[in-house]
Amino acid sequence: MSLFKSIEEFISTLDVNSISEERKEILQPLVDYIQQKVAQKNDICINFICTHNSRRSHLSQVWAQTMAYHFGIKQVFCYSGGTEATALFPMAAQTLQNTGFEIARLSEGTNPVYSIKYAENAHPIIGFSKKMDDEFNPKSEFAAIMTCDSANEACPIVPGAEQRIPIMFKDPKAFDNTPQQAEKYSERSTQIATELFYVFSKIQTN
């Protein structure tokens, strides 16, 4: 039940002390949602939503699923979606691969499907861009995590969501096609990983 070694090593470098008190307050509703589900022994479904479902929502989905596995929290099912579908941006996939995820491209075309593995014996995450109400995503009994300002403003109500929680991240897209691109995607992925490590570390399973 262990993650790939390189991912474990990466996680060991994360510093939760870098998270501000203000940011912890933003994360707390997600902690509370997961804790309530664990206490009730219910499935925990989380849909991370961004405008294009291409960067931040995918990074969040992957890291949340990985951290649940890392902390041994069962019955966690993470999803992602957008207000529109585009494609999983290649640099987001590359950033995860650089951290140790095994990524395989399962289809070609304008919106390719990826298999994203974080452990030998865990089911891979299926990554592709989709609208938040896509058939691939849950229709009810889930938390909607709004990862960007525009999706947060555009979707005051997410159909079927039990709870809507804004946890916004800055968009690394601003650095596309610049010398800082890889650095900024890594920085954002590390922030998301650190914050989701913090969230799942707070969950009491006993």
Coordinates of C-alpha atoms in Angstrom, one line a residue, residues 18-159:
S18 CA 4.4 27.3 4.6
I19 CA 0.6 27.4 4.7
S20 CA -0.7 30.6 6.2
E21 CA -3.4 30.8 8.8
E22 CA -5.7 32.5 6.4
R23 CA -5.2 29.7 3.9
K24 CA -5.9 27.1 6.5
E25 CA -9.2 28.7 7.2
I26 CA -10.0 28.4 3.5
L27 CA -9.1 24.7 3.6
Q28 CA -11.0 23.9 6.8
P29 CA -14.4 23.4 5.1
L30 CA -12.9 20.6 3.0
V31 CA -11.3 19.0 6.1
D32 CA -14.8 19.2 7.8
Y33 CA -16.5 17.7 4.8
I34 CA -14.1 14.7 4.6
Q35 CA -14.2 14.2 8.3
Q36 CA -18.0 14.1 8.4
K37 CA -18.0 11.5 5.6
V38 CA -15.4 9.4 7.3
A39 CA -17.4 9.5 10.6
Q40 CA -20.5 8.4 8.8
K41 CA -18.6 5.7 6.9
N42 CA -19.8 7.1 3.6
D43 CA -18.0 7.4 0.3
I44 CA -16.1 10.7 -0.2
C45 CA -16.6 12.2 -3.6
I46 CA -14.8 15.4 -4.5
N47 CA -15.1 17.2 -7.8
F48 CA -12.4 19.9 -8.5
I49 CA -13.8 22.5 -10.8
C50 CA -12.0 25.1 -13.0
T51 CA -13.0 26.9 -16.1
H52 CA -11.2 24.8 -18.7
N53 CA -10.4 21.6 -16.7
S54 CA -6.9 21.7 -18.0
R55 CA -4.5 22.6 -15.2
R56 CA -5.4 23.4 -11.6
S57 CA -8.4 21.1 -11.4
H58 CA -6.4 18.2 -12.7
L59 CA -3.5 18.8 -10.4
S60 CA -5.9 19.1 -7.5
Q61 CA -7.7 15.9 -8.5
V62 CA -4.5 13.9 -8.8
W63 CA -3.0 15.2 -5.6
A64 CA -6.2 14.7 -3.5
Q65 CA -6.5 11.1 -4.7
T66 CA -2.8 10.5 -4.0
M67 CA -2.9 12.0 -0.5
A68 CA -6.0 10.0 0.5
Y69 CA -4.0 6.9 -0.5
H70 CA -0.9 8.1 1.3
F71 CA -2.9 8.6 4.6
G72 CA -4.9 5.3 4.2
I73 CA -8.3 7.1 3.9
K74 CA -10.6 4.7 2.1
Q75 CA -13.5 5.3 -0.2
V76 CA -12.2 8.6 -1.6
F77 CA -13.1 9.2 -5.2
C78 CA -11.7 12.4 -6.8
Y79 CA -12.9 14.0 -10.0
S80 CA -12.4 17.1 -12.0
G81 CA -14.4 19.2 -14.5
G82 CA -14.8 22.6 -16.1
T83 CA -17.4 25.0 -17.1
E84 CA -16.2 24.0 -20.6
A85 CA -14.0 21.1 -21.9
T86 CA -10.6 21.8 -23.6
A87 CA -7.7 19.4 -22.9
L88 CA -5.4 18.4 -20.1
F89 CA -2.5 20.8 -20.8
P90 CA 0.7 18.9 -21.5
M91 CA 2.8 20.9 -19.1
A92 CA 0.5 19.9 -16.2
A93 CA 0.9 16.2 -17.1
Q94 CA 4.7 16.7 -17.5
T95 CA 4.9 18.4 -14.1
L96 CA 3.2 15.3 -12.5
Q97 CA 5.5 13.0 -14.4
N98 CA 8.5 14.9 -13.2
T99 CA 7.3 14.2 -9.6
G100 CA 7.1 10.5 -10.2
F101 CA 3.6 9.8 -11.5
E102 CA 3.5 7.2 -14.3
I103 CA 1.6 8.8 -17.2
A104 CA 0.5 7.0 -20.3
R105 CA -1.5 8.6 -23.2
L106 CA -4.4 6.3 -23.9
S107 CA -5.8 8.2 -26.9
E108 CA -4.9 10.9 -29.4
G109 CA -6.9 13.9 -30.7
T110 CA -7.6 17.4 -29.4
N111 CA -8.6 16.1 -25.9
P112 CA -6.4 13.0 -25.3
V113 CA -7.1 10.6 -22.4
Y114 CA -4.3 9.9 -19.9
S115 CA -3.7 7.2 -17.4
I116 CA -2.1 8.6 -14.3
K117 CA -0.7 6.1 -11.8
Y118 CA 0.7 6.9 -8.3
A119 CA 1.1 3.4 -6.9
E120 CA 1.6 -0.1 -8.3
N121 CA -1.6 -1.5 -6.8
A122 CA -3.9 1.5 -7.1
H123 CA -6.3 2.1 -9.9
P124 CA -4.9 4.8 -12.2
I125 CA -6.6 8.2 -12.4
I126 CA -8.2 8.8 -15.8
G127 CA -7.3 12.3 -16.9
F128 CA -9.0 14.2 -19.7
S129 CA -10.8 17.5 -20.0
K130 CA -14.6 17.4 -19.4
K131 CA -17.4 19.6 -18.2
M132 CA -18.3 19.4 -14.6
D133 CA -21.6 17.6 -15.3
D134 CA -20.0 15.0 -17.6
E135 CA -21.2 11.4 -17.3
F136 CA -17.8 10.5 -15.9
N137 CA -18.4 12.7 -12.9
P138 CA -20.8 12.2 -9.9
K139 CA -24.3 13.6 -10.1
S140 CA -25.0 13.9 -6.4
E141 CA -23.5 13.5 -2.9
F142 CA -20.2 15.2 -3.7
A143 CA -18.2 18.3 -2.7
A144 CA -17.6 20.8 -5.5
I145 CA -14.2 22.5 -5.0
M146 CA -13.9 25.7 -7.0
T147 CA -10.2 26.0 -7.9
C148 CA -10.3 29.2 -10.0
D149 CA -12.0 32.7 -9.7
S150 CA -13.9 32.6 -13.0
A151 CA -15.5 29.2 -12.3
N152 CA -16.3 30.3 -8.8
E153 CA -18.0 33.4 -10.1
A154 CA -19.7 31.6 -13.0
C155 CA -21.1 28.8 -10.9
P156 CA -22.8 30.1 -7.8
I157 CA -24.6 26.8 -7.7
V158 CA -23.2 23.4 -8.8
P159 CA -26.0 21.0 -9.5

